[in-house]
Amino acid sequence: MKIQDIGGEFELIDRLAAIAGQVHGDLVVGIGDDAAVIRTAPEPAPYLLVTTDLLVEGSHFSSRWCSPEQVGHKAVACNASDIAAMGGKPSWMFASLVLAPNADVEWVEGLYRGMARACRSNGIILAGGDTTHGPAASLSITLLGIVDQGHLCLRSQAKPGDLIMVTGTLGASAAALALLEKNDKPDLYLLSKHCAPDCRLDISDIIAPLANAMIDISDGLGSEIRHICRQSRVGAEIVADRIPLHPEVRRAADQLGIDPLSFALQGGEDYELLFTMAPERVEGLMKRTDDCHQIGIVTQGQYEPVLILADGNRIRLPEGYNHFKK
Ligand SMILES: [Mg+2]
């Protein structure tokens, strides 16, 4: 049996969790959220957060388009984004590197320059790692963080009646990649969103005390909202016209002759935040930021999210990116 035959990445994770996942009194949240949540001291001490992410050359980054500094920056940002999605702050980082035997020392130094710069700007200390050789370059990062118990945001905490919100705009990274793959040149905005995206630690500490559920958008909105629905046992209605798209994303979609929403729903690597919040809390949020947008509402019961189109038609929300899926 192949991974594709069981449905893909998420079904594989479910199977592996069933084999090796553990229950422990101090493991507040194990496999299945943006980071593990661990109790290391009696309440009300903050929880420890641990997340890990793997980037493989050719699959997650390409030296054709991105400088080594940008790859290093992105590796830190995508991990810090998972800590932000839990409502926490990142702290200590470990980086392990697989290099092809003919790897270029300048490329590796550039990678670490990019990581070092992104660590400094996010308050992260690189504390160790490992290097070894293999067929292609890949970089594995483990990032620790802490979160106040009252600010912890899980995928499983959405409530029917919550508003569904996102930060920033979606689809820029996927739009850039689509252009690059057609040998078209994305503009500087799209390219920087693809090669050197920032995470939303700038805004997550405003959102976390007010939100119920939160997740970062790394595999497209269509995938992330399903994680919230499944783990919170709720449904969702997303209004297509409300999904925030940057003008350059619309322009790229025009150029390629495709629906710009597909970049937001099925693309990935936006590293924006998707969260749900009781309606009465939204005013308090909007007083502190103008970069959060309501795109829908959490509904009772059924786990399959619905997309409401401009003409009022309701369709099944297209799925997001799934590693291993056909
Ligand atoms: Mg995540």
Coordinates of N, CA and C and ligand atoms in Angstrom, one line a residue, residues 34 82 155 216 218, ligand 1:
D34 N -0.2 22.8 15.9 CA 1.0 23.4 15.3 C 2.3 23.1 16.0
D82 N 4.5 28.5 13.5 CA 3.8 27.5 14.3 C 3.7 27.9 15.7
R155 N -6.2 24.1 17.8 CA -7.1 23.9 16.7 C -8.5 23.4 17.1
D216 N -1.7 28.3 11.8 CA -1.1 29.1 10.8 C -1.4 28.5 9.4
S218 N -0.1 27.3 6.3 CA 1.1 26.8 5.6 C 0.7 26.0 4.4
Ligands
MG1 MG 1.3 25.0 11.2

